[in-house]
């Protein structure tokens, strides 16, 4: 698969209604995820993922889904080490399902979900090939401060911590506060970002024509880069 592993993909893809915030599992002291797919990053590098959806009962069976997730976690751990991924909880009420997974490392989260994910210093991110080719907003007290800034401003502290994810995902930091975000994300609080990957659509002149406007065509790599969200924190 190109995104989630099969069972977790099934859970995300089976939703017909996103559960309201009051029904989503609370984490830590004050963090309550607002999005259907959310992660919380601890200072030791472990990652907790929370997925909550309302399933279409005519297509999916909750017990079967739980069994599939258990099997995939067991298979992954047999190949990568015990407790690389741990099911913290799986609960359902009617067709509403909440899944909480704990990953031992960012690498486990990326591999299990077959997705792009980085957590570490800016300089090490560069060594892994991340270009930080985006406009950024400076964040103060959990809100955007001023207009966009360029990569040079972000690179003033190369030892700063960075999280790089593929949208759409809510990202919470168990320790630390956000200092910069790429312009395709929005702040929820000082330690939580909605990495939605949303960009303003560009209008471009298509030639030859009589001033006909249309959507700009993008390659797969350009689209992937556009959906890449950068979060810096300290």
PDB file of C-alpha atoms in Angstrom:
ATOM      1  CA  UNK A   1       0.000   0.000   0.000  1.00  0.00           C
ATOM      2  CA  UNK A   2       1.125   3.596  -0.505  1.00  0.00           C
ATOM      3  CA  UNK A   3      -0.267   5.083   2.694  1.00  0.00           C
ATOM      4  CA  UNK A   4      -1.465   3.171   5.723  1.00  0.00           C
ATOM      5  CA  UNK A   5      -1.056  -0.553   6.206  1.00  0.00           C
ATOM      6  CA  UNK A   6      -4.171  -2.492   5.256  1.00  0.00           C
ATOM      7  CA  UNK A   7      -6.188  -2.603   8.490  1.00  0.00           C
ATOM      8  CA  UNK A   8      -5.439   0.952   9.574  1.00  0.00           C
ATOM      9  CA  UNK A   9      -6.150   2.082   6.003  1.00  0.00           C
ATOM     10  CA  UNK A  10      -9.461   0.280   6.235  1.00  0.00           C
ATOM     11  CA  UNK A  11     -10.301   2.159   9.400  1.00  0.00           C
ATOM     12  CA  UNK A  12      -9.401   5.527   7.880  1.00  0.00           C
ATOM     13  CA  UNK A  13     -11.109   4.789   4.591  1.00  0.00           C
ATOM     14  CA  UNK A  14     -14.282   3.401   6.102  1.00  0.00           C
ATOM     15  CA  UNK A  15     -15.444   6.603   7.716  1.00  0.00           C
ATOM     16  CA  UNK A  16     -18.743   8.135   6.781  1.00  0.00           C
ATOM     17  CA  UNK A  17     -18.800  10.731   9.581  1.00  0.00           C
ATOM     18  CA  UNK A  18     -15.910  12.160  11.560  1.00  0.00           C
ATOM     19  CA  UNK A  19     -16.485  11.749  15.271  1.00  0.00           C
ATOM     20  CA  UNK A  20     -16.937  14.956  17.248  1.00  0.00           C
ATOM     21  CA  UNK A  21     -14.220  16.232  19.545  1.00  0.00           C
ATOM     22  CA  UNK A  22     -16.142  15.243  22.680  1.00  0.00           C
ATOM     23  CA  UNK A  23     -15.965  11.582  21.639  1.00  0.00           C
ATOM     24  CA  UNK A  24     -12.252  11.464  20.875  1.00  0.00           C
ATOM     25  CA  UNK A  25      -9.888   9.863  23.347  1.00  0.00           C
ATOM     26  CA  UNK A  26      -8.158  12.422  25.536  1.00  0.00           C
ATOM     27  CA  UNK A  27      -4.367  12.288  25.778  1.00  0.00           C
ATOM     28  CA  UNK A  28      -2.094  13.777  28.396  1.00  0.00           C
ATOM     29  CA  UNK A  29      -3.564  16.646  30.432  1.00  0.00           C
ATOM     30  CA  UNK A  30      -5.190  19.017  27.967  1.00  0.00           C
ATOM     31  CA  UNK A  31      -4.761  17.590  24.484  1.00  0.00           C
ATOM     32  CA  UNK A  32      -7.929  16.350  22.831  1.00  0.00           C
ATOM     33  CA  UNK A  33      -7.404  15.592  19.122  1.00  0.00           C
ATOM     34  CA  UNK A  34      -9.661  17.486  16.752  1.00  0.00           C
ATOM     35  CA  UNK A  35      -8.818  15.447  13.647  1.00  0.00           C
ATOM     36  CA  UNK A  36      -9.667  11.836  12.774  1.00  0.00           C
ATOM     37  CA  UNK A  37      -5.959  10.921  12.526  1.00  0.00           C
ATOM     38  CA  UNK A  38      -3.621  12.444  15.104  1.00  0.00           C
ATOM     39  CA  UNK A  39      -0.206  11.753  16.590  1.00  0.00           C
ATOM     40  CA  UNK A  40       1.531  12.809  19.780  1.00  0.00           C
ATOM     41  CA  UNK A  41       5.332  12.889  19.903  1.00  0.00           C
ATOM     42  CA  UNK A  42       7.112  12.257  23.218  1.00  0.00           C
ATOM     43  CA  UNK A  43      10.551  13.542  24.187  1.00  0.00           C
ATOM     44  CA  UNK A  44      11.949   9.988  24.003  1.00  0.00           C
ATOM     45  CA  UNK A  45      10.966   9.773  20.330  1.00  0.00           C
ATOM     46  CA  UNK A  46       8.007   7.452  20.798  1.00  0.00           C
ATOM     47  CA  UNK A  47       4.883   8.293  18.840  1.00  0.00           C
ATOM     48  CA  UNK A  48       1.271   7.732  19.851  1.00  0.00           C
ATOM     49  CA  UNK A  49      -1.298   7.628  17.067  1.00  0.00           C
ATOM     50  CA  UNK A  50      -5.014   8.054  17.620  1.00  0.00           C
ATOM     51  CA  UNK A  51      -7.507   7.225  14.900  1.00  0.00           C
ATOM     52  CA  UNK A  52     -11.225   7.626  15.431  1.00  0.00           C
ATOM     53  CA  UNK A  53     -13.886   7.113  12.805  1.00  0.00           C
ATOM     54  CA  UNK A  54     -17.498   6.144  12.404  1.00  0.00           C
ATOM     55  CA  UNK A  55     -17.751   3.079  10.197  1.00  0.00           C
ATOM     56  CA  UNK A  56     -20.326   2.159   7.621  1.00  0.00           C
ATOM     57  CA  UNK A  57     -21.747  -0.960   9.245  1.00  0.00           C
ATOM     58  CA  UNK A  58     -22.994  -2.377   5.943  1.00  0.00           C
ATOM     59  CA  UNK A  59     -19.408  -2.733   4.714  1.00  0.00           C
ATOM     60  CA  UNK A  60     -17.181  -3.299   7.727  1.00  0.00           C
ATOM     61  CA  UNK A  61     -17.233  -5.519  10.791  1.00  0.00           C
ATOM     62  CA  UNK A  62     -15.638  -4.059  13.942  1.00  0.00           C
ATOM     63  CA  UNK A  63     -14.515  -7.416  15.359  1.00  0.00           C
ATOM     64  CA  UNK A  64     -12.917  -8.389  12.066  1.00  0.00           C
ATOM     65  CA  UNK A  65     -11.168  -5.028  11.865  1.00  0.00           C
ATOM     66  CA  UNK A  66      -9.735  -5.441  15.378  1.00  0.00           C
ATOM     67  CA  UNK A  67      -8.497  -8.915  14.489  1.00  0.00           C
ATOM     68  CA  UNK A  68      -6.787  -7.590  11.361  1.00  0.00           C
ATOM     69  CA  UNK A  69      -5.038  -4.816  13.275  1.00  0.00           C
ATOM     70  CA  UNK A  70      -3.833  -7.277  15.936  1.00  0.00           C
ATOM     71  CA  UNK A  71      -2.441  -9.539  13.217  1.00  0.00           C
ATOM     72  CA  UNK A  72      -0.617  -6.707  11.455  1.00  0.00           C
ATOM     73  CA  UNK A  73       0.932  -5.430  14.681  1.00  0.00           C
ATOM     74  CA  UNK A  74       2.042  -8.958  15.589  1.00  0.00           C
ATOM     75  CA  UNK A  75       3.564  -9.469  12.147  1.00  0.00           C
ATOM     76  CA  UNK A  76       5.401  -6.139  12.282  1.00  0.00           C
ATOM     77  CA  UNK A  77       6.813  -6.846  15.746  1.00  0.00           C
ATOM     78  CA  UNK A  78       7.989 -10.305  14.715  1.00  0.00           C
ATOM     79  CA  UNK A  79      10.068  -8.646  12.005  1.00  0.00           C
ATOM     80  CA  UNK A  80      11.202  -5.522  13.867  1.00  0.00           C
ATOM     81  CA  UNK A  81      11.312  -6.382  17.567  1.00  0.00           C
ATOM     82  CA  UNK A  82       8.848  -6.774  20.401  1.00  0.00           C
ATOM     83  CA  UNK A  83       6.850  -3.646  21.256  1.00  0.00           C
ATOM     84  CA  UNK A  84       8.006  -1.772  18.149  1.00  0.00           C
ATOM     85  CA  UNK A  85       4.281  -1.135  17.789  1.00  0.00           C
ATOM     86  CA  UNK A  86       1.869  -1.605  20.658  1.00  0.00           C
ATOM     87  CA  UNK A  87      -1.909  -1.434  20.674  1.00  0.00           C
ATOM     88  CA  UNK A  88      -2.766   0.761  23.634  1.00  0.00           C
ATOM     89  CA  UNK A  89      -6.508   0.551  23.121  1.00  0.00           C
ATOM     90  CA  UNK A  90      -9.202  -0.410  20.674  1.00  0.00           C
ATOM     91  CA  UNK A  91     -12.755   0.487  21.531  1.00  0.00           C
ATOM     92  CA  UNK A  92     -16.070   0.755  19.770  1.00  0.00           C
ATOM     93  CA  UNK A  93     -19.518   2.073  20.532  1.00  0.00           C
ATOM     94  CA  UNK A  94     -21.930   1.126  17.818  1.00  0.00           C
ATOM     95  CA  UNK A  95     -20.084   1.987  14.618  1.00  0.00           C
ATOM     96  CA  UNK A  96     -17.766   4.532  16.282  1.00  0.00           C
ATOM     97  CA  UNK A  97     -14.253   3.105  16.612  1.00  0.00           C
ATOM     98  CA  UNK A  98     -11.193   4.508  18.400  1.00  0.00           C
ATOM     99  CA  UNK A  99      -7.742   3.023  17.901  1.00  0.00           C
ATOM    100  CA  UNK A 100      -4.631   4.060  19.824  1.00  0.00           C
ATOM    101  CA  UNK A 101      -1.221   2.754  18.753  1.00  0.00           C
ATOM    102  CA  UNK A 102       2.143   3.407  20.391  1.00  0.00           C
ATOM    103  CA  UNK A 103       5.270   3.327  18.206  1.00  0.00           C
ATOM    104  CA  UNK A 104       8.697   2.919  19.790  1.00  0.00           C
ATOM    105  CA  UNK A 105      10.322   5.346  17.335  1.00  0.00           C
ATOM    106  CA  UNK A 106       9.555   7.698  14.441  1.00  0.00           C
ATOM    107  CA  UNK A 107      11.029   5.071  12.120  1.00  0.00           C
ATOM    108  CA  UNK A 108       8.497   2.508  13.352  1.00  0.00           C
ATOM    109  CA  UNK A 109       5.640   4.912  12.719  1.00  0.00           C
ATOM    110  CA  UNK A 110       6.896   5.625   9.189  1.00  0.00           C
ATOM    111  CA  UNK A 111       7.522   1.980   8.300  1.00  0.00           C
ATOM    112  CA  UNK A 112       4.341   0.541   9.799  1.00  0.00           C
ATOM    113  CA  UNK A 113       2.191   3.134   8.052  1.00  0.00           C
ATOM    114  CA  UNK A 114       4.307   3.184   4.891  1.00  0.00           C
ATOM    115  CA  UNK A 115       4.409   6.959   4.999  1.00  0.00           C
ATOM    116  CA  UNK A 116       6.941   9.751   5.129  1.00  0.00           C
ATOM    117  CA  UNK A 117       7.780  10.905   8.646  1.00  0.00           C
ATOM    118  CA  UNK A 118      10.817  12.587  10.210  1.00  0.00           C
ATOM    119  CA  UNK A 119      11.550  13.716  13.739  1.00  0.00           C
ATOM    120  CA  UNK A 120      14.969  15.144  14.656  1.00  0.00           C
ATOM    121  CA  UNK A 121      17.209  18.162  14.120  1.00  0.00           C
ATOM    122  CA  UNK A 122      17.066  20.422  11.078  1.00  0.00           C
ATOM    123  CA  UNK A 123      20.638  19.611  10.111  1.00  0.00           C
ATOM    124  CA  UNK A 124      20.003  15.856  10.181  1.00  0.00           C
ATOM    125  CA  UNK A 125      16.837  16.378   8.146  1.00  0.00           C
ATOM    126  CA  UNK A 126      18.936  18.104   5.505  1.00  0.00           C
ATOM    127  CA  UNK A 127      21.344  15.187   5.502  1.00  0.00           C
ATOM    128  CA  UNK A 128      18.355  12.927   4.790  1.00  0.00           C
ATOM    129  CA  UNK A 129      17.477  15.044   1.767  1.00  0.00           C
ATOM    130  CA  UNK A 130      14.746  17.334   3.053  1.00  0.00           C
ATOM    131  CA  UNK A 131      15.011  20.720   1.335  1.00  0.00           C
ATOM    132  CA  UNK A 132      12.686  22.796   3.548  1.00  0.00           C
ATOM    133  CA  UNK A 133      11.497  24.285   0.255  1.00  0.00           C
ATOM    134  CA  UNK A 134       8.491  26.111   1.650  1.00  0.00           C
ATOM    135  CA  UNK A 135       7.362  29.412   3.047  1.00  0.00           C
ATOM    136  CA  UNK A 136       7.199  29.475   6.833  1.00  0.00           C
ATOM    137  CA  UNK A 137       5.329  31.327   9.538  1.00  0.00           C
ATOM    138  CA  UNK A 138       6.985  32.308  12.794  1.00  0.00           C
ATOM    139  CA  UNK A 139       4.943  31.176  15.794  1.00  0.00           C
ATOM    140  CA  UNK A 140       4.725  33.021  19.095  1.00  0.00           C
ATOM    141  CA  UNK A 141       2.474  31.936  21.958  1.00  0.00           C
ATOM    142  CA  UNK A 142       0.681  29.459  19.724  1.00  0.00           C
ATOM    143  CA  UNK A 143      -0.226  31.936  16.973  1.00  0.00           C
ATOM    144  CA  UNK A 144       1.257  33.145  13.695  1.00  0.00           C
ATOM    145  CA  UNK A 145       3.403  36.242  14.125  1.00  0.00           C
ATOM    146  CA  UNK A 146       3.779  38.387  10.999  1.00  0.00           C
ATOM    147  CA  UNK A 147       3.962  37.314   7.384  1.00  0.00           C
ATOM    148  CA  UNK A 148       5.824  34.445   5.795  1.00  0.00           C
ATOM    149  CA  UNK A 149       9.575  34.093   6.215  1.00  0.00           C
ATOM    150  CA  UNK A 150      12.073  32.264   4.045  1.00  0.00           C
ATOM    151  CA  UNK A 151      14.154  29.185   4.717  1.00  0.00           C
ATOM    152  CA  UNK A 152      17.154  31.307   5.724  1.00  0.00           C
ATOM    153  CA  UNK A 153      15.267  32.534   8.791  1.00  0.00           C
ATOM    154  CA  UNK A 154      14.343  28.980   9.744  1.00  0.00           C
ATOM    155  CA  UNK A 155      17.977  27.889   9.362  1.00  0.00           C
ATOM    156  CA  UNK A 156      19.265  30.407  11.931  1.00  0.00           C
ATOM    157  CA  UNK A 157      19.274  27.567  14.475  1.00  0.00           C
ATOM    158  CA  UNK A 158      20.277  24.373  12.684  1.00  0.00           C
ATOM    159  CA  UNK A 159      20.074  22.377  15.914  1.00  0.00           C
ATOM    160  CA  UNK A 160      16.368  23.133  16.316  1.00  0.00           C
ATOM    161  CA  UNK A 161      13.985  20.180  16.314  1.00  0.00           C
ATOM    162  CA  UNK A 162      11.849  19.459  13.276  1.00  0.00           C
ATOM    163  CA  UNK A 163       8.883  17.222  12.527  1.00  0.00           C
ATOM    164  CA  UNK A 164       8.134  16.513   8.872  1.00  0.00           C
ATOM    165  CA  UNK A 165       4.913  14.741   7.956  1.00  0.00           C
ATOM    166  CA  UNK A 166       2.658  14.111   4.995  1.00  0.00           C
ATOM    167  CA  UNK A 167      -0.719  15.797   5.326  1.00  0.00           C
ATOM    168  CA  UNK A 168      -3.375  15.407   6.548  1.00  0.00           C
ATOM    169  CA  UNK A 169      -2.562  14.844  10.201  1.00  0.00           C
ATOM    170  CA  UNK A 170      -2.832  16.523  13.595  1.00  0.00           C
ATOM    171  CA  UNK A 171       0.551  16.707  15.351  1.00  0.00           C
ATOM    172  CA  UNK A 172       0.905  17.235  19.093  1.00  0.00           C
ATOM    173  CA  UNK A 173       4.181  17.742  20.995  1.00  0.00           C
ATOM    174  CA  UNK A 174       4.193  16.274  24.506  1.00  0.00           C
ATOM    175  CA  UNK A 175       7.132  18.555  25.324  1.00  0.00           C
ATOM    176  CA  UNK A 176       8.141  21.780  23.604  1.00  0.00           C
ATOM    177  CA  UNK A 177       6.478  24.643  21.781  1.00  0.00           C
ATOM    178  CA  UNK A 178       6.186  25.271  18.066  1.00  0.00           C
ATOM    179  CA  UNK A 179       8.421  28.046  16.689  1.00  0.00           C
ATOM    180  CA  UNK A 180       7.802  27.763  12.916  1.00  0.00           C
ATOM    181  CA  UNK A 181       5.356  25.977  10.642  1.00  0.00           C
ATOM    182  CA  UNK A 182       5.285  25.706   6.873  1.00  0.00           C
ATOM    183  CA  UNK A 183       2.528  27.777   5.296  1.00  0.00           C
ATOM    184  CA  UNK A 184       0.444  24.687   4.429  1.00  0.00           C
ATOM    185  CA  UNK A 185      -0.468  24.097   8.084  1.00  0.00           C
ATOM    186  CA  UNK A 186      -2.315  25.889  10.841  1.00  0.00           C
ATOM    187  CA  UNK A 187      -1.893  26.240  14.579  1.00  0.00           C
ATOM    188  CA  UNK A 188      -4.317  24.692  17.047  1.00  0.00           C
ATOM    189  CA  UNK A 189      -2.349  25.607  20.179  1.00  0.00           C
ATOM    190  CA  UNK A 190       1.257  26.330  21.140  1.00  0.00           C
ATOM    191  CA  UNK A 191       2.114  22.614  21.016  1.00  0.00           C
ATOM    192  CA  UNK A 192      -0.371  21.303  18.430  1.00  0.00           C
ATOM    193  CA  UNK A 193      -0.521  21.759  14.658  1.00  0.00           C
ATOM    194  CA  UNK A 194      -3.120  20.825  12.081  1.00  0.00           C
ATOM    195  CA  UNK A 195      -0.839  19.579   9.310  1.00  0.00           C
ATOM    196  CA  UNK A 196      -3.576  19.736   6.701  1.00  0.00           C
ATOM    197  CA  UNK A 197      -1.312  20.485   3.745  1.00  0.00           C
ATOM    198  CA  UNK A 198      -3.757  23.012   2.361  1.00  0.00           C
ATOM    199  CA  UNK A 199      -2.361  25.466  -0.152  1.00  0.00           C
ATOM    200  CA  UNK A 200      -4.037  28.330  -1.977  1.00  0.00           C
ATOM    201  CA  UNK A 201      -4.769  27.300  -5.550  1.00  0.00           C
ATOM    202  CA  UNK A 202      -2.689  29.039  -8.165  1.00  0.00           C
ATOM    203  CA  UNK A 203      -4.237  30.455 -11.330  1.00  0.00           C
ATOM    204  CA  UNK A 204      -1.927  30.318 -14.328  1.00  0.00           C
ATOM    205  CA  UNK A 205      -2.279  31.558 -17.876  1.00  0.00           C
ATOM    206  CA  UNK A 206      -2.514  28.674 -20.325  1.00  0.00           C
ATOM    207  CA  UNK A 207      -1.049  29.433 -23.754  1.00  0.00           C
ATOM    208  CA  UNK A 208      -1.950  29.538 -26.530  1.00  0.00           C
ATOM    209  CA  UNK A 209      -5.376  30.812 -25.574  1.00  0.00           C
ATOM    210  CA  UNK A 210      -7.361  33.982 -25.223  1.00  0.00           C
ATOM    211  CA  UNK A 211      -6.559  34.568 -21.560  1.00  0.00           C
ATOM    212  CA  UNK A 212      -8.031  31.282 -20.350  1.00  0.00           C
ATOM    213  CA  UNK A 213      -7.183  30.420 -16.766  1.00  0.00           C
ATOM    214  CA  UNK A 214      -6.883  26.933 -15.389  1.00  0.00           C
ATOM    215  CA  UNK A 215      -5.344  24.893 -12.623  1.00  0.00           C
ATOM    216  CA  UNK A 216      -1.605  24.398 -12.762  1.00  0.00           C
ATOM    217  CA  UNK A 217      -0.602  20.830 -13.556  1.00  0.00           C
ATOM    218  CA  UNK A 218       1.813  19.280 -11.084  1.00  0.00           C
ATOM    219  CA  UNK A 219       3.955  16.176 -11.120  1.00  0.00           C
ATOM    220  CA  UNK A 220       3.722  13.464  -8.457  1.00  0.00           C
ATOM    221  CA  UNK A 221       6.909  14.714  -6.789  1.00  0.00           C
ATOM    222  CA  UNK A 222       5.634  18.296  -6.772  1.00  0.00           C
ATOM    223  CA  UNK A 223       2.350  17.185  -5.230  1.00  0.00           C
ATOM    224  CA  UNK A 224       4.200  15.135  -2.617  1.00  0.00           C
ATOM    225  CA  UNK A 225       6.380  18.136  -1.744  1.00  0.00           C
ATOM    226  CA  UNK A 226       3.289  20.353  -1.529  1.00  0.00           C
ATOM    227  CA  UNK A 227       1.712  17.935   0.967  1.00  0.00           C
ATOM    228  CA  UNK A 228       4.848  17.849   3.104  1.00  0.00           C
ATOM    229  CA  UNK A 229       4.373  19.827   6.309  1.00  0.00           C
ATOM    230  CA  UNK A 230       7.315  21.163   8.338  1.00  0.00           C
ATOM    231  CA  UNK A 231       6.990  21.856  12.062  1.00  0.00           C
ATOM    232  CA  UNK A 232       9.867  23.335  14.065  1.00  0.00           C
ATOM    233  CA  UNK A 233       9.906  23.496  17.821  1.00  0.00           C
ATOM    234  CA  UNK A 234      12.067  24.010  20.894  1.00  0.00           C
TER     235      UNK A 234
END
